PDB file of C-alpha atoms and ligand atoms in Angstrom:
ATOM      1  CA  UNK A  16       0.000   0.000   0.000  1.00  0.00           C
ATOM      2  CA  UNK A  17       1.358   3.305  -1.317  1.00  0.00           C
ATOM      3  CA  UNK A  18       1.543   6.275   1.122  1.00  0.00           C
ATOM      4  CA  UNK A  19      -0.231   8.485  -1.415  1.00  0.00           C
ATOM      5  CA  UNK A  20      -3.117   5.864  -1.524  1.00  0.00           C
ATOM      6  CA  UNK A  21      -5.715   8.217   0.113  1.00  0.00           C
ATOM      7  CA  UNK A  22      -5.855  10.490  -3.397  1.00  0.00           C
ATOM      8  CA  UNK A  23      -7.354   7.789  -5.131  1.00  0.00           C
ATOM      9  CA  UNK A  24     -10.410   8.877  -2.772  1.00  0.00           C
ATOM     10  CA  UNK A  25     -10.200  12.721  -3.434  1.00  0.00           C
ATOM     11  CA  UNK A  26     -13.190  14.344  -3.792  1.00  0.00           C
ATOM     12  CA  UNK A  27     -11.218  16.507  -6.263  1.00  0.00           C
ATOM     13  CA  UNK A  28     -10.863  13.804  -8.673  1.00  0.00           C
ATOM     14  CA  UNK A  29     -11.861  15.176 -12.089  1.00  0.00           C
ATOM     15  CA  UNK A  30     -12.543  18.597 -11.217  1.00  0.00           C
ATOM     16  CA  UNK A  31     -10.288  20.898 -13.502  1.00  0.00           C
ATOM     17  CA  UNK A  32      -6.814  21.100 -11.580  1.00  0.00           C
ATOM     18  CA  UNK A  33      -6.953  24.822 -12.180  1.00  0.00           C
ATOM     19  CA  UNK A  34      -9.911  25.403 -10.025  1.00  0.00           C
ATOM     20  CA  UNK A  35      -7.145  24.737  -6.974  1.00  0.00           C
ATOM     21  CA  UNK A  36      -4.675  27.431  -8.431  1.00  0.00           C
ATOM     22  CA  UNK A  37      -6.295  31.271  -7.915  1.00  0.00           C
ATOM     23  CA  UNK A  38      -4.973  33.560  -9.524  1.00  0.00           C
ATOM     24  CA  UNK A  39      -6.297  37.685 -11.361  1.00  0.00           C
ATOM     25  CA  UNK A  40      -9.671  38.983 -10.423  1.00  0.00           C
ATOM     26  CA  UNK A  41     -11.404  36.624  -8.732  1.00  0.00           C
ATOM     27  CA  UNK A  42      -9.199  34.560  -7.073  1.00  0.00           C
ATOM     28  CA  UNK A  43     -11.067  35.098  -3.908  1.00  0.00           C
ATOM     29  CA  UNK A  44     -14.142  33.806  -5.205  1.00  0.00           C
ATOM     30  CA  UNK A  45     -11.794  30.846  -6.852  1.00  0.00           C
ATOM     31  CA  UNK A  46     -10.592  29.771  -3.572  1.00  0.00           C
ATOM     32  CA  UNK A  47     -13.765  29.666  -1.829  1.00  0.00           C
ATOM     33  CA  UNK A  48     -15.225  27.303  -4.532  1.00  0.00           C
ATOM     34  CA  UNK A  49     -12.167  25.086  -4.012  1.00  0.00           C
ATOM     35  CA  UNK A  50     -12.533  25.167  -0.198  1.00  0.00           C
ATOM     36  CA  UNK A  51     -16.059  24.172  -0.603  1.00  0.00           C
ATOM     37  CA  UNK A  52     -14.780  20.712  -2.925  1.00  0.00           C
ATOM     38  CA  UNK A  53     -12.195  20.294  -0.135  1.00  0.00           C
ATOM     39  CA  UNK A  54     -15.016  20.706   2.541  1.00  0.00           C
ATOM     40  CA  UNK A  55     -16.489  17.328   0.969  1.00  0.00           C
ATOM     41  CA  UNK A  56     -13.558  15.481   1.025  1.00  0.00           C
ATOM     42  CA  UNK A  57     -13.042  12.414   2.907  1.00  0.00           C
ATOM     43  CA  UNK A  58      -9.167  12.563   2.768  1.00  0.00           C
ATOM     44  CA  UNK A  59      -8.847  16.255   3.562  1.00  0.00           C
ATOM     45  CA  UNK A  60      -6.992  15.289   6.752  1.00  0.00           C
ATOM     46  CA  UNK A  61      -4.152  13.542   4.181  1.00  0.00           C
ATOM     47  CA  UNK A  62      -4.289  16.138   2.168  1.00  0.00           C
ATOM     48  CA  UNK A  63      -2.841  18.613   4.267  1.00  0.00           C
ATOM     49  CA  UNK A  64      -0.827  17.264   5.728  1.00  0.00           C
ATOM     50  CA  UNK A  65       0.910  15.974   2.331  1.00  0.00           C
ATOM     51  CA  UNK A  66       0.917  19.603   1.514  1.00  0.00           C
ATOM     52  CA  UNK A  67       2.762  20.485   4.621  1.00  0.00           C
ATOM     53  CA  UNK A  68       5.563  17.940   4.432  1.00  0.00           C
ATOM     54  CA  UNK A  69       5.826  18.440   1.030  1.00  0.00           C
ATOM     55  CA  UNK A  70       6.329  22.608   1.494  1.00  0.00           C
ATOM     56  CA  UNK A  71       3.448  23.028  -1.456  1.00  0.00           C
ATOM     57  CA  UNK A  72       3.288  26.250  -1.797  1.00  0.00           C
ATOM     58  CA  UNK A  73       0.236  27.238  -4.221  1.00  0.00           C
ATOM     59  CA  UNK A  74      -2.911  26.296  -4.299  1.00  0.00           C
ATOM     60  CA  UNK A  75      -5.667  24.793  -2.183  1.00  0.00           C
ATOM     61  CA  UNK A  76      -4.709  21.703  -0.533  1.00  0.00           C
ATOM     62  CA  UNK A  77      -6.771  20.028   2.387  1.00  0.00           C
ATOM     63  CA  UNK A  78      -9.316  22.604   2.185  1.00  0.00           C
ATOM     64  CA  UNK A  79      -6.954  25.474   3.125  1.00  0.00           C
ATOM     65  CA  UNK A  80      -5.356  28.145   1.024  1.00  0.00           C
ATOM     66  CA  UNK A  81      -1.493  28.853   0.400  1.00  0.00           C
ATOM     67  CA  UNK A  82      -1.656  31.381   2.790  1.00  0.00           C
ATOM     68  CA  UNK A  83      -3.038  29.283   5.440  1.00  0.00           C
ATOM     69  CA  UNK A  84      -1.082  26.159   4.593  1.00  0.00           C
ATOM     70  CA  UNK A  85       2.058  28.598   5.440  1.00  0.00           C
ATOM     71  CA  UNK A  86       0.685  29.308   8.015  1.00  0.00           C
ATOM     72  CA  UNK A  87       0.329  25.868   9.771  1.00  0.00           C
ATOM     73  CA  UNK A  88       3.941  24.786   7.880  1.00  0.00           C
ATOM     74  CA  UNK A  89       4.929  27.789  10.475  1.00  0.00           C
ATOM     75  CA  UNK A  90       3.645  26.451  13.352  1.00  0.00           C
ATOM     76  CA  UNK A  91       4.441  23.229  12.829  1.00  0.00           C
ATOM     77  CA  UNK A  92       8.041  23.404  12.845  1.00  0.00           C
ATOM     78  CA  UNK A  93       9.777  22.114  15.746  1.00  0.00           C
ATOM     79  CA  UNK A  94      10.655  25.111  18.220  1.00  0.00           C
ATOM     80  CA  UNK A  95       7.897  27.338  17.186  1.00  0.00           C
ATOM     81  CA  UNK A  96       4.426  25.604  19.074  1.00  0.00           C
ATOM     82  CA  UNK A  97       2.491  27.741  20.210  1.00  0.00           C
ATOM     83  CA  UNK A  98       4.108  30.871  19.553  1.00  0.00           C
ATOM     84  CA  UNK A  99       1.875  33.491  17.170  1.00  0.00           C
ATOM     85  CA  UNK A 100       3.121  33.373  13.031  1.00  0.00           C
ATOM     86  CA  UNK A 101       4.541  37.045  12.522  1.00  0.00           C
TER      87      UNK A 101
HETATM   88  S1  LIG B 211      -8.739  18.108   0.328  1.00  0.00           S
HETATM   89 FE1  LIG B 211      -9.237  19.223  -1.556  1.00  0.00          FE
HETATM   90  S2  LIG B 211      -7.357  19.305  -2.772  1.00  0.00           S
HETATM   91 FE2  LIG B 211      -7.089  17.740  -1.182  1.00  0.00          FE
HETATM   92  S3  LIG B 211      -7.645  15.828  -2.124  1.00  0.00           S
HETATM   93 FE3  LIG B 211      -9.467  16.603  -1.123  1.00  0.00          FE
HETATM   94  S4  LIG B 211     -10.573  17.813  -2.644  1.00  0.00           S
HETATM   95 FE4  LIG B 211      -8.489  17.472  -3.418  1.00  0.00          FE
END
């Protein structure tokens, strides 16, 4: 069993890759849509925290957006628990 087993359950299968990548006008709007796909996702859980190891940097992974997912990369290095991100 592959470690990367859980995508094969995505709820993100088949929707456009791009809708996970905002970028121009709306990307506000884009990210929200994204979220909501993630917010059905059974492997959401995986998929964050495959974006955090992995230091992903764009997109929406695991129902949260790059800024978030820097966010909890921040807080989830060793040495930094609990302390605010700056
Ligand atoms: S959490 Fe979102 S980006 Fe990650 S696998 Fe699920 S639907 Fe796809």
């Amino acid at each position: 069993m592959s470690s990367l087993d859980w995508m094969a359950r995505a709820a993100c299968i088949g929707v456009d890759p791009r809708a996970f990548y905002a970028n121009g006008l709306h990307a506000r709007e884009q990210v929200n849509a994204a979220k909501k796909v993630c917010n059905t996702c059974p492997v959401a859980a995986q998929c964050a925290a495959w974006a955090i190891q992995t230091g992903e940097k764009w997109g929406v992974w695991g129902g949260m957006s790059q800024q978030q997912l820097r966010q909890r990369r921040r807080r989830s290095r060793p040495g930094t628990r609990g302390k605010a991100a700056a």
